[in-house]
mmCIF file of C-alpha atoms and ligand atoms in Angstrom:
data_model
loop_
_atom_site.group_PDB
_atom_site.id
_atom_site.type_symbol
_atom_site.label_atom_id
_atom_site.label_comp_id
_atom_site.label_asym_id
_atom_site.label_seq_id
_atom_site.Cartn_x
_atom_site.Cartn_y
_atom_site.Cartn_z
ATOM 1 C CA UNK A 238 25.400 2.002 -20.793
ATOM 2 C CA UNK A 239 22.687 5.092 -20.894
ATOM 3 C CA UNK A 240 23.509 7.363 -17.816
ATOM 4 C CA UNK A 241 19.708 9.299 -16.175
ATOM 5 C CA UNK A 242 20.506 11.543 -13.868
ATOM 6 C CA UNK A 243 17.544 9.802 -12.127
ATOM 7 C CA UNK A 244 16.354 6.688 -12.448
ATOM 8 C CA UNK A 245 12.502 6.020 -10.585
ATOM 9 C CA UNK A 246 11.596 2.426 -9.638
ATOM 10 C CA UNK A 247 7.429 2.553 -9.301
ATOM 11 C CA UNK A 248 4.646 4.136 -10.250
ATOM 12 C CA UNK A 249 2.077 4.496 -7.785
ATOM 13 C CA UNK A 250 1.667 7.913 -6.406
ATOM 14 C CA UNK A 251 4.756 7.960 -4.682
ATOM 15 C CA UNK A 252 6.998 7.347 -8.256
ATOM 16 C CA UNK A 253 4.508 9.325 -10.214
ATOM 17 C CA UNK A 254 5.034 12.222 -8.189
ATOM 18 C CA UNK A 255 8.406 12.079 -8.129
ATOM 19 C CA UNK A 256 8.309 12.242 -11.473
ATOM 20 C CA UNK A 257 6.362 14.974 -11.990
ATOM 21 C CA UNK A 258 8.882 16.807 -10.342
ATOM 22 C CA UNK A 259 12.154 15.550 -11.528
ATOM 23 C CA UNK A 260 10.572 15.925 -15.042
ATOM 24 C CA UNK A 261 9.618 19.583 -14.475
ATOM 25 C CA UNK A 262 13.141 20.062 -13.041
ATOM 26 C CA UNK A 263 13.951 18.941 -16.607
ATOM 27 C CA UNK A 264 16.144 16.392 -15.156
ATOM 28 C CA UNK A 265 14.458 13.676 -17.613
ATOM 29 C CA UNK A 266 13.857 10.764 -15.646
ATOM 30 C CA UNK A 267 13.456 7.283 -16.449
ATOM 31 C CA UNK A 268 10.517 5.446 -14.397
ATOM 32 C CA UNK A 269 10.676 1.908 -14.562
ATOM 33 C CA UNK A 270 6.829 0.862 -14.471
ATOM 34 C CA UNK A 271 6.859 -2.704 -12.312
ATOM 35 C CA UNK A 272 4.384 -5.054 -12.354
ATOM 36 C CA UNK A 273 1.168 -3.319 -11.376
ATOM 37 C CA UNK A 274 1.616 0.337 -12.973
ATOM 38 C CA UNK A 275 -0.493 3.091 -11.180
ATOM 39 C CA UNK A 276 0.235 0.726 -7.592
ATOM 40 C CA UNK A 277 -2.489 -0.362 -5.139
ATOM 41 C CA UNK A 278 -4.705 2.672 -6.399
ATOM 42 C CA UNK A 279 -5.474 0.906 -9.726
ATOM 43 C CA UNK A 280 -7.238 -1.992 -7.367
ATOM 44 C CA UNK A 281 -9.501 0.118 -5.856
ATOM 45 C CA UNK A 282 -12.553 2.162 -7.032
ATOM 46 C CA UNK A 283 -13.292 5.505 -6.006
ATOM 47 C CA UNK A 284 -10.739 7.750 -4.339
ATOM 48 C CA UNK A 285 -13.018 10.171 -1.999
ATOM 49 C CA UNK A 286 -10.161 11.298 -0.265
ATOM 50 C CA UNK A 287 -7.752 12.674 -2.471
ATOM 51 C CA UNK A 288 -7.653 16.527 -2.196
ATOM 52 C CA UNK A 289 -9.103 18.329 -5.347
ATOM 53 C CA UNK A 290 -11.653 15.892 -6.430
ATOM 54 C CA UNK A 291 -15.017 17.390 -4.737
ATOM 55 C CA UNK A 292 -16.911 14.467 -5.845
ATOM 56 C CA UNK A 293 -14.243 11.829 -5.730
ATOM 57 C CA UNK A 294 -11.921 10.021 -8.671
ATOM 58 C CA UNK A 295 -11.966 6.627 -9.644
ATOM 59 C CA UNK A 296 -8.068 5.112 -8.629
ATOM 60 C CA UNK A 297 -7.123 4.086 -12.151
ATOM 61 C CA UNK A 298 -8.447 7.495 -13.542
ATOM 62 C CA UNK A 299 -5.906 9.243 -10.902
ATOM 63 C CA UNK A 300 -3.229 6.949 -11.556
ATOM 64 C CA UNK A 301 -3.358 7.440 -14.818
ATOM 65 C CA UNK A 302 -4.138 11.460 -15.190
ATOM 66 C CA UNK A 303 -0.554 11.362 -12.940
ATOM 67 C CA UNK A 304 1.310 9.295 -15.520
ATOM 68 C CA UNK A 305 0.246 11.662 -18.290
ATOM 69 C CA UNK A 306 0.909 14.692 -16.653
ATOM 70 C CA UNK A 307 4.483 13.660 -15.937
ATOM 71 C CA UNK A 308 4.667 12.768 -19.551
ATOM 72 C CA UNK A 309 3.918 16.137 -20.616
ATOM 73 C CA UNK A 310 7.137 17.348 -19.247
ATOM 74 C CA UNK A 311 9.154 14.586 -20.897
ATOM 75 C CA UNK A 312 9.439 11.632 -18.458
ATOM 76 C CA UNK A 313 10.337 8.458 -20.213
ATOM 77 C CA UNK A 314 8.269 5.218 -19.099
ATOM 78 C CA UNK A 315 9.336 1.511 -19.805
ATOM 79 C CA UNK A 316 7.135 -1.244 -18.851
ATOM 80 C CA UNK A 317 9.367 -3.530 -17.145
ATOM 81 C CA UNK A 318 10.241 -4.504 -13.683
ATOM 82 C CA UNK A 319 13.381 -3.575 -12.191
ATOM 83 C CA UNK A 320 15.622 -6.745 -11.438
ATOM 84 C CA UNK A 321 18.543 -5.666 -9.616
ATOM 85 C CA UNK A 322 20.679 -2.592 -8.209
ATOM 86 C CA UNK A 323 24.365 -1.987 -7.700
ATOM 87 C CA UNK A 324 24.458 0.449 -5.517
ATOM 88 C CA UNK A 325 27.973 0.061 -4.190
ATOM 89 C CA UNK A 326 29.714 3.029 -6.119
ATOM 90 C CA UNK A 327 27.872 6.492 -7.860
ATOM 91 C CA UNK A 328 26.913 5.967 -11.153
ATOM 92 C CA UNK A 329 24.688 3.451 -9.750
ATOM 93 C CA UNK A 330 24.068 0.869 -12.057
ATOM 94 C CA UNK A 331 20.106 -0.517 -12.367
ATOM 95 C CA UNK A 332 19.307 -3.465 -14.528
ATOM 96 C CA UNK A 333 15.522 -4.034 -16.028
ATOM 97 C CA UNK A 334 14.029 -7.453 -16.957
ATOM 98 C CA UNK A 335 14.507 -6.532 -20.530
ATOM 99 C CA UNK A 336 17.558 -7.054 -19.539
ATOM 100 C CA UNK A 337 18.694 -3.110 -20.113
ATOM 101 C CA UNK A 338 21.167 -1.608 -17.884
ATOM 102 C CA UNK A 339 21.525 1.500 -17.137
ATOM 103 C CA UNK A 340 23.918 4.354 -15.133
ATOM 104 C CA UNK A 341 21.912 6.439 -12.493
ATOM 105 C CA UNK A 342 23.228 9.366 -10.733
ATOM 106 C CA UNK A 343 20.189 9.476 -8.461
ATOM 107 C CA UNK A 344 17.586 6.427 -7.857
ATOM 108 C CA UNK A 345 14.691 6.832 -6.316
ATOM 109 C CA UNK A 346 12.577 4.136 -4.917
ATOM 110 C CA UNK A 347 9.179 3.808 -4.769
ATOM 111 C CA UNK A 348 7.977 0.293 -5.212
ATOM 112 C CA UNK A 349 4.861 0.397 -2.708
ATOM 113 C CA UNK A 350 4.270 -2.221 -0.271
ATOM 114 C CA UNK A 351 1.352 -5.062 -1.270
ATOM 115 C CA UNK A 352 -1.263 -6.082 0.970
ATOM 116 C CA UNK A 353 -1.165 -9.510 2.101
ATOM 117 C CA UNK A 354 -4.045 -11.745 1.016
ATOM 118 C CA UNK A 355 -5.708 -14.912 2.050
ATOM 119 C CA UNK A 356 -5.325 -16.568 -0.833
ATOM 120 C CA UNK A 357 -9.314 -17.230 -1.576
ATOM 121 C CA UNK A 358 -9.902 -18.295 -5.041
ATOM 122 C CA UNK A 359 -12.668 -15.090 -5.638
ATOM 123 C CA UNK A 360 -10.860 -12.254 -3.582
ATOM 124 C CA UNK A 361 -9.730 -10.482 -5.896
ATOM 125 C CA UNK A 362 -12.121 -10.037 -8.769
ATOM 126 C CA UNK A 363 -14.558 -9.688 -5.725
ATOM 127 C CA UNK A 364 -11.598 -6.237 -4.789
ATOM 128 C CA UNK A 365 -13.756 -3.271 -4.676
ATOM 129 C CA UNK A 366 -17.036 -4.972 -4.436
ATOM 130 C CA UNK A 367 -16.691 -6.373 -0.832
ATOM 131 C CA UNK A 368 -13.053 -7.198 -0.429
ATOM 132 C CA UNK A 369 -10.575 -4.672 0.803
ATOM 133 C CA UNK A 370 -7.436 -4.367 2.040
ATOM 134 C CA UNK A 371 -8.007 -0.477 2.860
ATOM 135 C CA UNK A 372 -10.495 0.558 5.539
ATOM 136 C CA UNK A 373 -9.416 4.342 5.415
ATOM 137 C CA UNK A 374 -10.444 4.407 1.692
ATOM 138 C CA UNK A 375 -13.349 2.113 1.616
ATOM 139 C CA UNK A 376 -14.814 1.740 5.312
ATOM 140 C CA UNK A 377 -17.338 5.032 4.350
ATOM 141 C CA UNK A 378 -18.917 2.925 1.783
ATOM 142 C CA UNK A 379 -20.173 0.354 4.731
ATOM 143 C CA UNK A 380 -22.950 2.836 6.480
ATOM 144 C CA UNK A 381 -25.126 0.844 8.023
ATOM 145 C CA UNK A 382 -23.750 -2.523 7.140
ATOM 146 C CA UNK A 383 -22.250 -5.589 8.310
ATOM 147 C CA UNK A 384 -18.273 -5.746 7.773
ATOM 148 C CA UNK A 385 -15.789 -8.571 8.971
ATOM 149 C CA UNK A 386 -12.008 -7.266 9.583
ATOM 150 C CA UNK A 387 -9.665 -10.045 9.244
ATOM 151 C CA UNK A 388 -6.243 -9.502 11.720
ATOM 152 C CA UNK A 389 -4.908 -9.312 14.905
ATOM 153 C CA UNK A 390 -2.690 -6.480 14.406
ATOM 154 C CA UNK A 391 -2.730 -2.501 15.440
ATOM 155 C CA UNK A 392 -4.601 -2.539 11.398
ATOM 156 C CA UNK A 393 -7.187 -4.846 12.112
ATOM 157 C CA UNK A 394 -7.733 -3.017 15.595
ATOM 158 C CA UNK A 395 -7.509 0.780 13.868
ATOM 159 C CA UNK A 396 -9.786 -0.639 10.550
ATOM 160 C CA UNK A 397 -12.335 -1.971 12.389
ATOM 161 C CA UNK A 398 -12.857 1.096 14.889
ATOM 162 C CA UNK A 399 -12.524 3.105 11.913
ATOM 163 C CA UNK A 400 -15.779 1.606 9.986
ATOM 164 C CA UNK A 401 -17.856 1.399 13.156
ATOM 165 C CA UNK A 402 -18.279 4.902 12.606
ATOM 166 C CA UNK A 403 -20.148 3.658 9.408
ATOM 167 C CA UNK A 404 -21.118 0.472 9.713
ATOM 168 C CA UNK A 405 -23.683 -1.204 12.326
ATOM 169 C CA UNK A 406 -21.812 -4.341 12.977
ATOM 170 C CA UNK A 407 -18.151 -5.499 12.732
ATOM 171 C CA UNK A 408 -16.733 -8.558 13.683
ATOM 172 C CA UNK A 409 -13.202 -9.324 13.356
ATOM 173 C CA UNK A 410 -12.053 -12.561 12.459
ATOM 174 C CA UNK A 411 -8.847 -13.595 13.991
ATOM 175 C CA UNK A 412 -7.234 -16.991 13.816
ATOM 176 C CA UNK A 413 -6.078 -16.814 17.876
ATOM 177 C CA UNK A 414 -7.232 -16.419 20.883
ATOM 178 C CA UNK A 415 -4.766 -13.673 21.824
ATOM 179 C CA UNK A 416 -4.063 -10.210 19.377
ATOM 180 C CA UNK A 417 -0.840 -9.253 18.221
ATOM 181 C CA UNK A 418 -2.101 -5.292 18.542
ATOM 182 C CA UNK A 419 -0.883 -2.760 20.964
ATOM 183 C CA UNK A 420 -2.976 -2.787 24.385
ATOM 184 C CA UNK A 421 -4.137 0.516 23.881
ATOM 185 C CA UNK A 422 -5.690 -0.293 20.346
ATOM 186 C CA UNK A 423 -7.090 -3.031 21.892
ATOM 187 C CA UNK A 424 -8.855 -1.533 24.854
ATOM 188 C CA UNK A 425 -10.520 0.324 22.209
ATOM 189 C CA UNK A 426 -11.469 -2.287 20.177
ATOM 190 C CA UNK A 427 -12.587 -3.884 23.613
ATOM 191 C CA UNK A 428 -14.772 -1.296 24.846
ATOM 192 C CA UNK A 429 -16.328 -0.463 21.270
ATOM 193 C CA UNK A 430 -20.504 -1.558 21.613
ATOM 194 C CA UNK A 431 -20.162 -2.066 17.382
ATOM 195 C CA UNK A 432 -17.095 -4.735 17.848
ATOM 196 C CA UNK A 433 -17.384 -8.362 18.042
ATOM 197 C CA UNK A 434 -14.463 -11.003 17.928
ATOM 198 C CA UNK A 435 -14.488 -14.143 16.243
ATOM 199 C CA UNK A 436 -11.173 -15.770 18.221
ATOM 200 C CA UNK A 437 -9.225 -18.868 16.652
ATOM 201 C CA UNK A 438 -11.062 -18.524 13.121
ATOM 202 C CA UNK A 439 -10.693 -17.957 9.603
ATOM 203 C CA UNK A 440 -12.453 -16.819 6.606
ATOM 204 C CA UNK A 441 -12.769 -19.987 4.173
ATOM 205 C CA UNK A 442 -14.728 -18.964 1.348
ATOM 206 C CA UNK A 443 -16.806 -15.550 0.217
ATOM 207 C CA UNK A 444 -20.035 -15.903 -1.101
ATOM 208 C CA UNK A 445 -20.750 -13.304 -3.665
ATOM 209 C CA UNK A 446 -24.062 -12.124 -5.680
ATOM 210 C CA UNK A 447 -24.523 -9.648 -8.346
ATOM 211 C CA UNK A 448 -23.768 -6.975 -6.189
ATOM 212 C CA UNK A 449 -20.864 -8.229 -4.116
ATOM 213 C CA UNK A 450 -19.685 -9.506 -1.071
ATOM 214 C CA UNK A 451 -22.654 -11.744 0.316
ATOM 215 C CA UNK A 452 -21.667 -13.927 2.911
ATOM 216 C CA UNK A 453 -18.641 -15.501 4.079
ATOM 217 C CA UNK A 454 -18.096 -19.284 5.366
ATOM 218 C CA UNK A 455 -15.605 -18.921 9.332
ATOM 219 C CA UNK A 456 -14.096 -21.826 10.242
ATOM 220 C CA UNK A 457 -13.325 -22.486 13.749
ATOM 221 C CA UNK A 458 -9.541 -23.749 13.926
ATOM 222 C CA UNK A 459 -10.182 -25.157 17.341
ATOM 223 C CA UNK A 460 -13.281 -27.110 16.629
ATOM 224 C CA UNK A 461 -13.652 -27.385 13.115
ATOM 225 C CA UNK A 462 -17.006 -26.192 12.630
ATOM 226 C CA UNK A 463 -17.686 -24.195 9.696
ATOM 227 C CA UNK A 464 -20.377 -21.341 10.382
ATOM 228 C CA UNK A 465 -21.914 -19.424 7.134
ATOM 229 C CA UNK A 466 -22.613 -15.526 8.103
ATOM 230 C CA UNK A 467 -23.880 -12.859 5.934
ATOM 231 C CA UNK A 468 -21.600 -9.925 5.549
ATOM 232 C CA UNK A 469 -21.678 -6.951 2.854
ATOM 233 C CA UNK A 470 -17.508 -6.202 3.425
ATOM 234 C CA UNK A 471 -14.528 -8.109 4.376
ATOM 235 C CA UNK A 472 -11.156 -5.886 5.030
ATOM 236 C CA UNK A 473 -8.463 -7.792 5.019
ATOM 237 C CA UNK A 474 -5.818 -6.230 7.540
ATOM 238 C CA UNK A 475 -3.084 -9.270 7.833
ATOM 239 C CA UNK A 476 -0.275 -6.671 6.965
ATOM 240 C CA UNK A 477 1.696 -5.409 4.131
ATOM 241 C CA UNK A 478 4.665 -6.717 2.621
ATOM 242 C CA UNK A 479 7.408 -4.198 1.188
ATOM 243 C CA UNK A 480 8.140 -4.686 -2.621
ATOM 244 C CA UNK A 481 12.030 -4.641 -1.872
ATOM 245 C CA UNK A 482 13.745 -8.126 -2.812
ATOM 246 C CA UNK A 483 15.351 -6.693 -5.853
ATOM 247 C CA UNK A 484 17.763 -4.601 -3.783
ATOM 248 C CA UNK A 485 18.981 -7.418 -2.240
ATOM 249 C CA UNK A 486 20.015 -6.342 0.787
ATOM 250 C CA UNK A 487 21.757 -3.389 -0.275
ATOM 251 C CA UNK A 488 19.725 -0.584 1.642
ATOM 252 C CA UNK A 489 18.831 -1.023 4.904
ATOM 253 C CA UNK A 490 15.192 -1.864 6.445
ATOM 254 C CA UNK A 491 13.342 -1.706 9.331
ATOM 255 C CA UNK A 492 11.909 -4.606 11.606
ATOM 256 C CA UNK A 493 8.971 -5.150 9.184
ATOM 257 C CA UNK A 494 11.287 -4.765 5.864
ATOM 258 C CA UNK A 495 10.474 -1.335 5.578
ATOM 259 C CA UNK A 496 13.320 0.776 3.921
ATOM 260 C CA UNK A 497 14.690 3.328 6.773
ATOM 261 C CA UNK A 498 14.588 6.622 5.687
ATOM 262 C CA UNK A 499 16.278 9.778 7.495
ATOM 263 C CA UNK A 500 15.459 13.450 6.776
ATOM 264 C CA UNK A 501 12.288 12.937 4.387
ATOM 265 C CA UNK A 502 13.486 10.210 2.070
ATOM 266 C CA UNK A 503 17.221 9.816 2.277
ATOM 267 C CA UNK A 504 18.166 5.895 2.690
ATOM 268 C CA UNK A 505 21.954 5.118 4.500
ATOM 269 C CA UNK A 506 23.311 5.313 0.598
ATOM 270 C CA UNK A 507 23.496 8.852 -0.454
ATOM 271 C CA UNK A 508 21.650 9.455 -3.771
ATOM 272 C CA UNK A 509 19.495 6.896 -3.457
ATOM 273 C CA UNK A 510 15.841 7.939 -1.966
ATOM 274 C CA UNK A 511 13.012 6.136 -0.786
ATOM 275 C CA UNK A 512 9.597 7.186 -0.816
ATOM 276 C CA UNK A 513 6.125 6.334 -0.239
ATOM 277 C CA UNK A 514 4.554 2.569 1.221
ATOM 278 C CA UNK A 515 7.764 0.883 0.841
ATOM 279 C CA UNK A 516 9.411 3.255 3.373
ATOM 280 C CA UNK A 517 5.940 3.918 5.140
ATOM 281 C CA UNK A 518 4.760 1.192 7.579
ATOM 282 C CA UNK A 519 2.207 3.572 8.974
ATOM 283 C CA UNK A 520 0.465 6.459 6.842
ATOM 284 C CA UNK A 521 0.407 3.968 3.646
ATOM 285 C CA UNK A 522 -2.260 6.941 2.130
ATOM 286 C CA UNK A 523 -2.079 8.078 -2.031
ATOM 287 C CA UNK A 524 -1.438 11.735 -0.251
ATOM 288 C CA UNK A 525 1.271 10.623 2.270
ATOM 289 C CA UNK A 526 2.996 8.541 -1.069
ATOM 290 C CA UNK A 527 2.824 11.314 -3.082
ATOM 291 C CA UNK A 528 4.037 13.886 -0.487
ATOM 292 C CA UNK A 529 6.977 11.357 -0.240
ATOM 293 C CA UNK A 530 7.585 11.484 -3.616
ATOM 294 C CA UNK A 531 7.848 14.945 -4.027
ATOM 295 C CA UNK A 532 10.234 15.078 -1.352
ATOM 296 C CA UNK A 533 12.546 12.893 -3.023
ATOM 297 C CA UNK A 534 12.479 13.995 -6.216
ATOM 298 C CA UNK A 535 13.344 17.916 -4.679
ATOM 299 C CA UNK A 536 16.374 15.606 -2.789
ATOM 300 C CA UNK A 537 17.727 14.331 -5.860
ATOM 301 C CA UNK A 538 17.790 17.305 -7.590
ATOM 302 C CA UNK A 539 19.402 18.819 -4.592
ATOM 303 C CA UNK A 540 22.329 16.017 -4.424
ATOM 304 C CA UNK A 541 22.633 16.415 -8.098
ATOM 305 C CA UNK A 542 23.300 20.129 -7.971
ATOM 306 C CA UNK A 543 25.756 19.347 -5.161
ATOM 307 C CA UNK A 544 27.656 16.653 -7.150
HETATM 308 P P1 NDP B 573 0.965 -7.213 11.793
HETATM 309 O O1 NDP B 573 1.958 -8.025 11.062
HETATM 310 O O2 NDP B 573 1.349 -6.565 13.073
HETATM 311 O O3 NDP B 573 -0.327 -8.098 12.106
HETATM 312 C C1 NDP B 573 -0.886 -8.908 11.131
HETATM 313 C C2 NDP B 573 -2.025 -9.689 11.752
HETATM 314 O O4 NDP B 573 -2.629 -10.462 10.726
HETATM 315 C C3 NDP B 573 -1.586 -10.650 12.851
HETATM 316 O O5 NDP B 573 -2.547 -10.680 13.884
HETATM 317 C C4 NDP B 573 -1.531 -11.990 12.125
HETATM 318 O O6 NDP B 573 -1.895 -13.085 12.930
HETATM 319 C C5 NDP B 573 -2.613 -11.836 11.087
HETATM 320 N N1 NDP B 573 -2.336 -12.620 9.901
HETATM 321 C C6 NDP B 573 -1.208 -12.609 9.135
HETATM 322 N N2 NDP B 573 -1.332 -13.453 8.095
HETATM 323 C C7 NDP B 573 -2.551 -14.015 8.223
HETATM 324 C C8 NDP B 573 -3.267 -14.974 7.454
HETATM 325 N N3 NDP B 573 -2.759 -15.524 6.350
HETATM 326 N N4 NDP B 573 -4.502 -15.340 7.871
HETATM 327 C C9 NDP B 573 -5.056 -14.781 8.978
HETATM 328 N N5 NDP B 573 -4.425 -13.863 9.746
HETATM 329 C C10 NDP B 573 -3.192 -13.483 9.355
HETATM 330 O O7 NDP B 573 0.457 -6.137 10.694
HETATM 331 P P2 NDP B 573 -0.285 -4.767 10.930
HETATM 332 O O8 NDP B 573 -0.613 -4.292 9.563
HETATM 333 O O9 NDP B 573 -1.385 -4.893 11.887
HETATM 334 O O10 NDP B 573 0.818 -3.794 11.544
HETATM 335 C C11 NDP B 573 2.064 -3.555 10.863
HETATM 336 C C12 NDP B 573 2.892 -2.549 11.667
HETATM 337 O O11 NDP B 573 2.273 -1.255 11.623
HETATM 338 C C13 NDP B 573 2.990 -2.927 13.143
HETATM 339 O O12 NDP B 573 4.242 -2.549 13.615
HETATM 340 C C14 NDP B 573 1.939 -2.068 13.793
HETATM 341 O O13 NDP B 573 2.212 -1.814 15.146
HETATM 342 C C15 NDP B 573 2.013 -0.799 12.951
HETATM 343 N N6 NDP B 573 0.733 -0.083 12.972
HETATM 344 C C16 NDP B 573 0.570 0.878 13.915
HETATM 345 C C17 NDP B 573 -0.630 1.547 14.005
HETATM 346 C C18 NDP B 573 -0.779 2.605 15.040
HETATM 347 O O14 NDP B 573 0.090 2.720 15.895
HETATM 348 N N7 NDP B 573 -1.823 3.381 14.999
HETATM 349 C C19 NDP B 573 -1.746 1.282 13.099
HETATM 350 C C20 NDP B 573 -1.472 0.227 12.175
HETATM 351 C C21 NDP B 573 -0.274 -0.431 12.129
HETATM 352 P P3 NDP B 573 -0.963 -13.619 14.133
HETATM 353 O O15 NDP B 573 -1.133 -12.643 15.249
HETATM 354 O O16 NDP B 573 -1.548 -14.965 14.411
HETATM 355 O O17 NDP B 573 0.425 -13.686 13.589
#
């Protein structure tokens, strides 16, 4: 088997900058791509706040300008997913779905967490044009609109008091009568004048036009009755779910199946490191992520010179 001295699982900002550094420490990593290269940035549009881009970046642009510029010092990228890890004695071993296996001294992990979806048949070619599952990146492009927030949560609470700075009207659409969110987040979802709640309902269909997001059809779980109401944005914030079954239960998670992380990005097995949204249940930014990865990649190099 081919022995890296570090192996990177993921490629949104988190892997990417991780590899920019390991590569530049001329440690030659190997990044192992996943499913949806470039992450949850490559589903969205424009990036207004990523520092250094005055007029803002489109999210595949960045995504891509970071995989190039960790190619440029040598990093090696294979398109496939990573299928399973042995982590139970250094080399570790990491297997691909080519079916490649290969010896790592260091891993780092940084498979993102994915936003949970309804499951609508138009939501996601509708992604960027109405639908979104982040109200920090796209809530500023709602000024003056109508938004519904889907949730109960502290996200759904945080989103929508987030865009009423923007937006004239938000509603959000939960499918109780009672929130899962902290009191405090909802006191000031409560006492917000711009926030209206939609209680045992659900979002059944999204009516779209040329430019977007139109309208949305709410059913009322309770009753039944199906209400059609114009909307320009719907945020989905019905929580994230950690990309983490291939380690099969070899590092240890939080409550939500977040990885736990200690000192930056150290997980419980030394040499292996954990960065951005899979180890984040609360930033979960492209600048957090790539902070993250950073930090790992300066920790493997770190372990490696002490090993
Ligand atoms: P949660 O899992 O806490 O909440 C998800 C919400 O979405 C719930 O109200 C749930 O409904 C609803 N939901 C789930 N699936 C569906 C579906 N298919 N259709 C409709 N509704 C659905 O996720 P969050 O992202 O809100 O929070 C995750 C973690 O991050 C929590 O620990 C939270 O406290 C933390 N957090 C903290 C913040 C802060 O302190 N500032 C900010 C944001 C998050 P139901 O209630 O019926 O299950």
């Amino acid at each position: 088997m081919e022995r890296r001295k570090v192996i990177i699982i993921g490629t949104g900002p988190a892997g990417l900058t991780a590899a920019i550094y390991a590569a530049r420490a001329d440690l030659k990593p190997l990044i192992l791509e996943g499913h949806e290269p470039g992450g949850q940035l490559t589903l969205t549009t424009e990036v207004e706040n990523f520092p250094g881009f005055e007029h803002g970046v489109m999210g595949p642009e960045l995504m891509a300008n970071m995989k190039k510029q960790a190619a440029r010092f040598n990093a090696e990228f294979k398109s496939v997913m990573c299928t399973s890890v042995d982590f139970s004695k250094r080399p570790f071993t990491v297997t691909d779905s080519s079916g490649a296996s290969y010896l790592a001294d260091t891993v780092i992990i940084s498979t993102g967490a994915s936003a949970k979806w309804l499951g609508l048949p138009n939501e996601k070619e509708l992604t960027g044009r109405g639908v979104s599952t982040c109200a920090t990146c796209d809530g500023f492009f709602y000024r003056d609109k109508i938004v519904h927030v889907v949730g109960g949560g502290d996200t759904a609470m945080e989103d929508a008091t987030f865009i009423t700075k923007f937006a004239k009207k938000v509603y959000i659409v939960h499918r109780k009568d009672t929130l899962r969110a902290s009191k405090p987040m909802q006191e000031r979802a409560f006492k917000n004048p711009k926030i209206e709640f939609l209680w045992d309902s659900a979002v059944t269909e999204i009516q779209s036009n040329q430019s977007g997001v139109s309208g949305i059809t709410v059913e009322n779980l309770k009753t039944g009755a199906k209400e059609q109401r114009p909307t320009d944005g719907l945020f989905y914030a019905i929580g994230h779910q950690p990309n983490t079954s291939f380690l099969n239960g070899q590092i240890t998670l939080d409550n939500h199946g977040f990885i736990k992380t200690n000192n930056g990005p150290e997980t419980n097995i030394p040499g292996v490191f954990a960065c951005g949204d899979v180890q984040d249940s609360y930033y979960r930014q492209a600048i957090t992520a790539a902070g993250s990865g950073c930090q790992a990649a300066i920790k493997a190099e770190r372990f490696l010179e002490g090993h």
